[in-house]
Tab-separated table of C-alpha atoms and ligand atoms in Angstrom:
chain	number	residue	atom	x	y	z
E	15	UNK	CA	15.158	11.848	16.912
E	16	UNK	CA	18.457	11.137	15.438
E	17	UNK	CA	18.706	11.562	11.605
E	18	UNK	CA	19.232	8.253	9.950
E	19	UNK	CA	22.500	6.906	8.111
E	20	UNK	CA	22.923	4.251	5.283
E	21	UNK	CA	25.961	2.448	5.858
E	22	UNK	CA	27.310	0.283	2.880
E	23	UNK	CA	29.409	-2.814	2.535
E	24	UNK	CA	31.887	-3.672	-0.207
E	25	UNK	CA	34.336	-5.887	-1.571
E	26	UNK	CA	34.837	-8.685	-3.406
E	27	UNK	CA	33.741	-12.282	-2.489
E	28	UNK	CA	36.334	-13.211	-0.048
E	29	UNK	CA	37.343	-10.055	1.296
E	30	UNK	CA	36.053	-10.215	4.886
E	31	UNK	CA	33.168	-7.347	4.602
E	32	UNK	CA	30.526	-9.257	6.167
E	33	UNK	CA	32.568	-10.826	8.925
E	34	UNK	CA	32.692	-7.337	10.233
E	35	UNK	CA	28.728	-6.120	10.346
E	36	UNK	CA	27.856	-7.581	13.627
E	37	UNK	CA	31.417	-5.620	14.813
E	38	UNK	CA	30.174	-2.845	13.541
E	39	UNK	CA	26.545	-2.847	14.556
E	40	UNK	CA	27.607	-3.705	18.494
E	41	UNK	CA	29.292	-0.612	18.299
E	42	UNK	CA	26.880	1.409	17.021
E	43	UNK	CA	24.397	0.109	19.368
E	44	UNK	CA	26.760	0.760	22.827
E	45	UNK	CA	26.150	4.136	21.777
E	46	UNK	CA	23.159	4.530	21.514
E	47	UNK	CA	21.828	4.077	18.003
E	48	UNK	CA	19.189	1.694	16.969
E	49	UNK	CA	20.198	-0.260	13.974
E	50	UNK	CA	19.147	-2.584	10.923
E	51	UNK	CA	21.613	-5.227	9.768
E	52	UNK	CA	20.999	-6.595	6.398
E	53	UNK	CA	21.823	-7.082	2.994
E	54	UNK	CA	21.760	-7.435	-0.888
E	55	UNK	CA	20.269	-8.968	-2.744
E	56	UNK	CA	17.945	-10.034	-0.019
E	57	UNK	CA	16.439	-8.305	3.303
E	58	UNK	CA	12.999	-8.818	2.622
E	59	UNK	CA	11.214	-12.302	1.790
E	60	UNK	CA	10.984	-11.827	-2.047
E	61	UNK	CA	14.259	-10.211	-2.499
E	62	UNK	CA	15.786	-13.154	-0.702
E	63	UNK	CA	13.847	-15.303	-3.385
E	64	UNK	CA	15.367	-13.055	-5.814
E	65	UNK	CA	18.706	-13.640	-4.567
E	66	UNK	CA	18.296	-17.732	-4.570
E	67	UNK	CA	17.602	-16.860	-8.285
E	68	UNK	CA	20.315	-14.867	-9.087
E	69	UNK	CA	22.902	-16.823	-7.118
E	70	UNK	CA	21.791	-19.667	-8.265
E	71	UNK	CA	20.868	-20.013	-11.746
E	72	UNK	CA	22.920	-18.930	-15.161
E	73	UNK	CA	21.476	-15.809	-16.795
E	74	UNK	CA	22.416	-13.188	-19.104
E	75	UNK	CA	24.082	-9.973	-17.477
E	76	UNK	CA	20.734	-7.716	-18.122
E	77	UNK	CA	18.841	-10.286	-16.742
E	78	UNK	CA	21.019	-10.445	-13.157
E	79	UNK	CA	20.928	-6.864	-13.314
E	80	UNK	CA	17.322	-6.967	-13.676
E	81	UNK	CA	16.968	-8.900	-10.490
E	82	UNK	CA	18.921	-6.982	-8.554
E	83	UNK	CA	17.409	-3.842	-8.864
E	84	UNK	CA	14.025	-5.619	-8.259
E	85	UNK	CA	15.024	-7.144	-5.371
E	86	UNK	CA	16.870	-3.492	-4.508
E	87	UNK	CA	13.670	-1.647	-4.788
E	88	UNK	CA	11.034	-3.860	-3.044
E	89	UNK	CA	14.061	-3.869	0.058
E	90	UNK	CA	14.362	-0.009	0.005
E	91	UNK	CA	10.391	0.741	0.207
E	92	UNK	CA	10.136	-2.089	2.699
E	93	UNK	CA	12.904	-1.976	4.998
E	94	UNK	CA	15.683	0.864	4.377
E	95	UNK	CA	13.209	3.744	3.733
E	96	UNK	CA	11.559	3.034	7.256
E	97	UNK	CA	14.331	2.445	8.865
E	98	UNK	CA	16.134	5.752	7.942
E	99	UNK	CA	12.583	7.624	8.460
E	100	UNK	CA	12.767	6.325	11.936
E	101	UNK	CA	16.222	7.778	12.709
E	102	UNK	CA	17.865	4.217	12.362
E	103	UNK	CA	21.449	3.092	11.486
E	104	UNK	CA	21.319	0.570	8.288
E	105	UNK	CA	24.198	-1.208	7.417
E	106	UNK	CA	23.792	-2.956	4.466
E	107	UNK	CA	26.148	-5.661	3.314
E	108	UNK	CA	26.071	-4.632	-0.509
E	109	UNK	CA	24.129	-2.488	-2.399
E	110	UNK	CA	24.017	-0.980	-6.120
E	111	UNK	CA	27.790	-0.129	-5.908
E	112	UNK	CA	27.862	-3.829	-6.227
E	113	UNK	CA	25.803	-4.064	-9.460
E	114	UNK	CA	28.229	-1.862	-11.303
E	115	UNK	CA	31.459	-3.785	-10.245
E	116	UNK	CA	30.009	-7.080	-10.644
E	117	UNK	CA	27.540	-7.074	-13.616
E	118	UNK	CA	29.040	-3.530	-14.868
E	119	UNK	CA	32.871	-4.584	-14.126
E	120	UNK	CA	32.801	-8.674	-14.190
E	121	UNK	CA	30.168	-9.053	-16.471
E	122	UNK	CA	30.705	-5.887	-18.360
E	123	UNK	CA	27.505	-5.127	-19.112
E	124	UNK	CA	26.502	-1.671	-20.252
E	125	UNK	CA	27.046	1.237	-16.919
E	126	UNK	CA	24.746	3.722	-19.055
E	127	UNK	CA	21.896	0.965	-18.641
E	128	UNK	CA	22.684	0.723	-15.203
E	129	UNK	CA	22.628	4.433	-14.075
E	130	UNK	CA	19.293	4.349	-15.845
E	131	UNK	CA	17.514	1.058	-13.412
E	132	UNK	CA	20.032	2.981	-10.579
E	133	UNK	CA	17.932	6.461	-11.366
E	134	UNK	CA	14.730	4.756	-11.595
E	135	UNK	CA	15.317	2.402	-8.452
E	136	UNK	CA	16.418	5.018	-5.891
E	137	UNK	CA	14.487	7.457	-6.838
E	138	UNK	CA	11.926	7.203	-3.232
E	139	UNK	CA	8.848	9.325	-1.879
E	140	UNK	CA	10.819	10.368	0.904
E	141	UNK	CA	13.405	12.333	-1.737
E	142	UNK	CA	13.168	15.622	-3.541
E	143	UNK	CA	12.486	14.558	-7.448
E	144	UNK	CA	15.853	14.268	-9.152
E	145	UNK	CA	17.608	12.887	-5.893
E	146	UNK	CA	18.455	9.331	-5.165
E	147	UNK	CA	18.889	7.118	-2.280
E	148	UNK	CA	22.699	6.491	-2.031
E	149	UNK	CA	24.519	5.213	1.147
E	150	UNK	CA	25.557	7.977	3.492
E	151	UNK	CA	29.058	5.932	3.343
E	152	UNK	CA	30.271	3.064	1.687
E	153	UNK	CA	33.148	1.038	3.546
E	154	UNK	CA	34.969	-0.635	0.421
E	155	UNK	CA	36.868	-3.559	2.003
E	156	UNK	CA	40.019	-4.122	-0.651
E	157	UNK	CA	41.557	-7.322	-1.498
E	158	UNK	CA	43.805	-8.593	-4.319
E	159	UNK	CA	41.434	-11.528	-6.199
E	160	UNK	CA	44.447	-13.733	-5.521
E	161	UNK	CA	44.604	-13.582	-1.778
E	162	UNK	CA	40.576	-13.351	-1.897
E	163	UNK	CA	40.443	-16.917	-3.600
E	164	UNK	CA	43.151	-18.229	-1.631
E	165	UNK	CA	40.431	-17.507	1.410
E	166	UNK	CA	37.762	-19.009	-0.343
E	167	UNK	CA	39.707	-21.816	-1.671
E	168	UNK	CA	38.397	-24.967	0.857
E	169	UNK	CA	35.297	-22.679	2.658
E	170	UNK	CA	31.643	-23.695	1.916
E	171	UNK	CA	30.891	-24.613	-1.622
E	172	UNK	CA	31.039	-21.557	-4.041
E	173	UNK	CA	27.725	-19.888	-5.255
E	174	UNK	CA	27.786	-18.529	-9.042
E	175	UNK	CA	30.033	-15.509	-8.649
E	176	UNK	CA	32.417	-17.137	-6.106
E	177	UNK	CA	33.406	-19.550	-8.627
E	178	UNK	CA	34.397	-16.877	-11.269
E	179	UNK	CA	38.058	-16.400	-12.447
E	180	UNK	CA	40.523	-14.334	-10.902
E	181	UNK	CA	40.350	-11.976	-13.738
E	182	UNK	CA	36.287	-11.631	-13.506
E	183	UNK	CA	37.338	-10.173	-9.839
E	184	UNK	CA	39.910	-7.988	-11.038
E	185	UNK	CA	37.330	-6.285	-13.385
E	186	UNK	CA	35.100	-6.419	-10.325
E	187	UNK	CA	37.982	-4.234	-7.947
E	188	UNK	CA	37.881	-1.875	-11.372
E	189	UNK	CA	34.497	-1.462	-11.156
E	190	UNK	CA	34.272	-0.589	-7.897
E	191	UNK	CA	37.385	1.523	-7.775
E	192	UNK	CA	35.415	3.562	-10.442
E	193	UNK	CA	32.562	4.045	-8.637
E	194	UNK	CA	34.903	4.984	-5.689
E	195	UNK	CA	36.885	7.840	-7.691
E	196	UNK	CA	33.649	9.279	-8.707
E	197	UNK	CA	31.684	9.506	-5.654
E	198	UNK	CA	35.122	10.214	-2.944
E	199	UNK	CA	33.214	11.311	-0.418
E	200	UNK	CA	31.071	8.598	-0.044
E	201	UNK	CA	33.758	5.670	-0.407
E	202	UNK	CA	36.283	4.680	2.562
E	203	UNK	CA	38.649	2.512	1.118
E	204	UNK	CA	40.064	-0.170	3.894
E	205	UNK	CA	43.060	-2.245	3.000
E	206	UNK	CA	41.500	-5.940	3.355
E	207	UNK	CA	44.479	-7.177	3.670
E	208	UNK	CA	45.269	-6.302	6.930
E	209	UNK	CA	44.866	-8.329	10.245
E	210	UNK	CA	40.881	-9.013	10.513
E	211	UNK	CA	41.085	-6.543	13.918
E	212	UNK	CA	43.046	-3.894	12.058
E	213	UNK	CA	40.307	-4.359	9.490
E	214	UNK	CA	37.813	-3.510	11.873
E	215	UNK	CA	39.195	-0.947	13.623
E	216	UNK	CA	39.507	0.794	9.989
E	217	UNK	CA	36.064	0.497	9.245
E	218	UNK	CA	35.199	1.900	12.810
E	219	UNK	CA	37.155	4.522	12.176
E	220	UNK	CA	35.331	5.707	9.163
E	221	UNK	CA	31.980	5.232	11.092
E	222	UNK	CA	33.540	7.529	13.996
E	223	UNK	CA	34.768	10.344	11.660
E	224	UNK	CA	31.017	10.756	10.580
E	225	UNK	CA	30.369	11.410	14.486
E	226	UNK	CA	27.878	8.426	14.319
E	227	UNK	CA	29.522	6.356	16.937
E	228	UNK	CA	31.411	7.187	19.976
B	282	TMP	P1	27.285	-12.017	-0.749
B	282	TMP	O1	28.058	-13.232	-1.059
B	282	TMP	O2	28.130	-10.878	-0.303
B	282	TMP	O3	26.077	-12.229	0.091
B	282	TMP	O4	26.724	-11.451	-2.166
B	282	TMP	C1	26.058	-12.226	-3.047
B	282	TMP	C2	26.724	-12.254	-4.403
B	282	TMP	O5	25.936	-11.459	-5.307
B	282	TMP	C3	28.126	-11.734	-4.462
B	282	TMP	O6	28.907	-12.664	-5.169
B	282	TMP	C4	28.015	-10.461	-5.266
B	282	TMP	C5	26.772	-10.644	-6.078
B	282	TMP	N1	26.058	-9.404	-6.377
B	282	TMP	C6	25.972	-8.958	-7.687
B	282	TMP	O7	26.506	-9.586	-8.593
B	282	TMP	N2	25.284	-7.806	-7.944
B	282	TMP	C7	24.667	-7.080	-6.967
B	282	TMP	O8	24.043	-6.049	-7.258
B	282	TMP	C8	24.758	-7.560	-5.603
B	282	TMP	C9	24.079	-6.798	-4.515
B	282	TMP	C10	25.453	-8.725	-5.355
């Protein structure tokens, strides 16, 4: 059995990430793999209750946070912990890099409080104590907040974080470019801003360089 990889999906709202997971998981499927698509918060029923909370309603940052580690932990003991026991390819659109550039970066809540749900959250059976469940790469999709709400401008009606400023993004690309610089070999950046198939290729690319699809 093949061992399984956690694929990550980042970027700020607008950037194109998700547009790119079915790309993705086509390819990783002609060769071979099997593979979970899915995402945060959501991917099981009560995360994706979670997430109709979180998206929808106004809350304090500790409170958002709050919910999105729930809704992290009930989707990682019931659908990415099987998954990568089976041998499976998950690619997740978002996970906790996420919480630190949004709530961490945009809302600018506290990181130490963060690392401490983060530690308790991903800490699983199927991991030596002290270890955490982290993505096996994270494809950071990069796009200047202007040209991201340009894209947005006129598309569906905005949820709560799609409406924020321009400057609550650029804390947001902070946040996650500090998450990137401490954690390099986990992060591939891609230029967003790129023709969408230039984008993909990119992002296959990264996935090819781990060996995990031909
Ligand atoms: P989506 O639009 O990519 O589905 O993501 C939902 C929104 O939730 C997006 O605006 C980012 C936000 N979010 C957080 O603020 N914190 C998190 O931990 C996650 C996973 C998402």
């Amino acid at each position: 059995m093949p061992a399984g990889h956690f694929i990550s999906l980042e970027g700020i709202d607008g950037a194109g990430k998700s547009s790119h997971l079915e790309a993705l998981a086509a390819a990783l499927r002609a060769s071979g793999r099997s593979v979970v698509v899915t995402r945060e918060p959501g991917g099981t029923p009560l995360a994706e209750h979670l997430r109709k909370l979180a998206l929808g309603e106004p809350m304090d940052a500790l409170t958002e946070a709050l919910l999105m580690f729930a809704a992290r932990r009930d989707h990682l003991i019931h659908v990415i912990e099987p998954a990568l026991a089976r041998g499976d390819v998950v690619l997740c659109d978002r996970f906790t890099d996420a919480t630190f550039a949004y709530q961490g970066g945009g809302r600018g809540f506290d990181r130490n409080v963060l690392g401490q749900l983060e530690a308790w959250v991903q800490a699983v059976p199927a991991l030596a104590a002290g270890r955490l469940r982290q993505p096996d790469l994270t494809l950071w999709f990069d796009l200047a907040p202007a040209i991201a709400a340009a894209r947005l401008a006129g598309a569906r009606a905005p949820d709560k974080f799609e409406s924020q400023s321009v400057a609550f993004f650029e804390r947001v690309v902070q946040g996650y470019a500090d998450r990137a610089q401490r954690d390099p070999g986990r992060f591939v950046r891609i230029d967003a801003e790129q023709a969408r198939e230039a984008v993909l290729q990119d992002a296959l690319a990264a996935v090819r360089n781990r060996g995990w699809v031909a």
